[in-house]
Amino acid sequence: MTDNDHGTRVSAPTDLWTTIDALWKWLEADQPVSGREGLLLRMLKLSEEVGEVSEAVIGATGQNPRKGVTHTWDDVEAELCDVVITALVALRTLTPDTRAVFEGHLTRVAERSLPPGR
């Protein structure tokens, strides 16, 4: 069990797809903008998360001379995880068959990218 941002004790589902579905339901229940605009905003959230990866990499490498080192590589890992979660929730917004769609696409990418037998 962990505390959420609201200080409430929660038990996160352990299965990736169950967790993604639970997050999607939570977002859908408290969505300030719905319909097509809400869908587009959910997709745009990915850009925000990718920007946070960039910010963390710049901070971990000290590339901003005004700020210096402001992040760690652990921060970069966490931001990358946020990108993955956000992408999977966005995919769940488009289809309830999220797992099959993702696994099918992953299989196609692996088939065209990896040598035979890998």
Short mmCIF file of C-alpha atoms in Angstrom, two decimals:
data_model
loop_
_atom_site.label_atom_id
_atom_site.label_comp_id
_atom_site.label_asym_id
_atom_site.label_seq_id
_atom_site.Cartn_x
_atom_site.Cartn_y
_atom_site.Cartn_z
CA MET A 1 0.00 0.00 0.00
CA THR A 2 1.09 3.54 -0.72
CA ASP A 3 -0.22 7.06 -0.19
CA ASN A 4 -1.67 8.81 -3.22
CA ASP A 5 -1.36 12.56 -3.88
CA HIS A 6 -4.40 13.12 -1.70
CA GLY A 7 -2.88 11.38 1.36
CA THR A 8 -5.19 8.39 0.97
CA ARG A 9 -3.84 4.86 1.41
CA VAL A 10 -4.33 2.88 -1.79
CA SER A 11 -3.42 -0.56 -2.99
CA ALA A 12 -2.33 -0.38 -6.61
CA PRO A 13 -3.32 -3.27 -8.87
CA THR A 14 -0.30 -5.42 -9.65
CA ASP A 15 -1.17 -6.29 -13.25
CA LEU A 16 -0.07 -3.68 -15.81
CA TRP A 17 -3.29 -3.82 -17.82
CA THR A 18 -5.53 -3.78 -14.74
CA THR A 19 -3.65 -0.73 -13.48
CA ILE A 20 -3.88 1.07 -16.84
CA ASP A 21 -7.63 0.38 -16.94
CA ALA A 22 -8.02 1.64 -13.34
CA LEU A 23 -6.11 4.84 -14.17
CA TRP A 24 -8.23 5.36 -17.29
CA LYS A 25 -11.45 4.92 -15.27
CA TRP A 26 -10.19 7.38 -12.65
CA LEU A 27 -9.38 9.98 -15.33
CA GLU A 28 -12.69 9.44 -17.11
CA ALA A 29 -14.64 9.93 -13.88
CA ASP A 30 -13.01 13.30 -13.18
CA GLN A 31 -12.52 14.64 -16.70
CA PRO A 32 -13.07 18.42 -16.88
CA VAL A 33 -13.26 18.34 -20.69
CA SER A 34 -14.97 15.51 -22.50
CA GLY A 35 -15.75 14.43 -26.04
CA ARG A 36 -13.37 14.99 -28.92
CA GLU A 37 -11.61 17.85 -27.15
CA GLY A 38 -10.99 15.69 -24.07
CA LEU A 39 -9.60 12.94 -26.30
CA LEU A 40 -7.23 15.36 -28.02
CA LEU A 41 -6.09 16.80 -24.68
CA ARG A 42 -5.34 13.29 -23.42
CA MET A 43 -3.14 12.71 -26.49
CA LEU A 44 -1.39 16.06 -25.97
CA LYS A 45 -0.52 15.03 -22.41
CA LEU A 46 2.13 12.83 -24.02
CA SER A 47 3.99 15.89 -25.30
CA GLU A 48 4.03 17.34 -21.80
CA GLU A 49 5.47 14.12 -20.36
CA VAL A 50 8.14 13.88 -23.08
CA GLY A 51 9.09 17.48 -22.30
CA GLU A 52 9.59 16.47 -18.68
CA VAL A 53 11.99 13.73 -19.83
CA SER A 54 13.94 16.37 -21.73
CA GLU A 55 13.99 18.66 -18.71
CA ALA A 56 15.24 15.82 -16.50
CA VAL A 57 18.01 14.86 -18.97
CA ILE A 58 19.13 18.49 -19.21
CA GLY A 59 19.04 18.70 -15.41
CA ALA A 60 20.91 15.42 -14.92
CA THR A 61 23.68 16.50 -17.27
CA GLY A 62 23.88 20.09 -16.02
CA GLN A 63 23.36 21.47 -19.52
CA ASN A 64 21.66 24.63 -18.30
CA PRO A 65 24.54 26.75 -17.00
CA ARG A 66 22.16 28.99 -15.06
CA LYS A 67 20.71 26.05 -13.10
CA GLY A 68 23.48 23.45 -13.09
CA VAL A 69 22.65 19.88 -12.09
CA THR A 70 19.01 19.82 -10.97
CA HIS A 71 17.97 16.20 -11.62
CA THR A 72 19.30 12.67 -11.29
CA TRP A 73 19.18 9.75 -13.70
CA ASP A 74 16.57 8.29 -11.33
CA ASP A 75 14.45 11.33 -12.20
CA VAL A 76 14.92 10.55 -15.90
CA GLU A 77 13.80 6.96 -15.30
CA ALA A 78 10.69 8.17 -13.46
CA GLU A 79 9.83 10.59 -16.25
CA LEU A 80 10.25 7.85 -18.86
CA CYS A 81 7.87 5.68 -16.85
CA ASP A 82 5.38 8.57 -16.84
CA VAL A 83 5.62 8.68 -20.66
CA VAL A 84 4.88 4.96 -20.92
CA ILE A 85 1.95 5.15 -18.50
CA THR A 86 0.52 8.21 -20.24
CA ALA A 87 0.82 6.54 -23.64
CA LEU A 88 -0.91 3.39 -22.43
CA VAL A 89 -3.72 5.39 -20.84
CA ALA A 90 -4.08 7.35 -24.09
CA LEU A 91 -4.26 4.06 -25.99
CA ARG A 92 -6.89 2.83 -23.52
CA THR A 93 -8.85 6.01 -24.27
CA LEU A 94 -8.97 4.96 -27.93
CA THR A 95 -9.75 1.27 -27.39
CA PRO A 96 -10.89 -0.98 -24.57
CA ASP A 97 -8.80 -3.72 -26.21
CA THR A 98 -5.58 -1.97 -25.15
CA ARG A 99 -3.58 -5.08 -24.35
CA ALA A 100 -4.31 -6.85 -27.66
CA VAL A 101 -3.63 -3.70 -29.69
CA PHE A 102 -0.34 -3.04 -27.92
CA GLU A 103 0.86 -6.65 -27.96
CA GLY A 104 -0.05 -7.00 -31.64
CA HIS A 105 1.90 -3.87 -32.51
CA LEU A 106 4.87 -4.92 -30.36
CA THR A 107 4.93 -8.27 -32.17
CA ARG A 108 4.96 -6.53 -35.57
CA VAL A 109 7.78 -4.19 -34.49
CA ALA A 110 9.82 -7.13 -33.13
CA GLU A 111 9.28 -9.17 -36.30
CA ARG A 112 10.54 -6.40 -38.55
CA SER A 113 13.35 -5.28 -36.25
CA LEU A 114 14.88 -8.33 -34.60
CA PRO A 115 16.82 -11.06 -36.39
CA PRO A 116 14.93 -14.34 -36.88
CA GLY A 117 14.96 -16.59 -33.83
CA ARG A 118 15.28 -13.76 -31.27
#
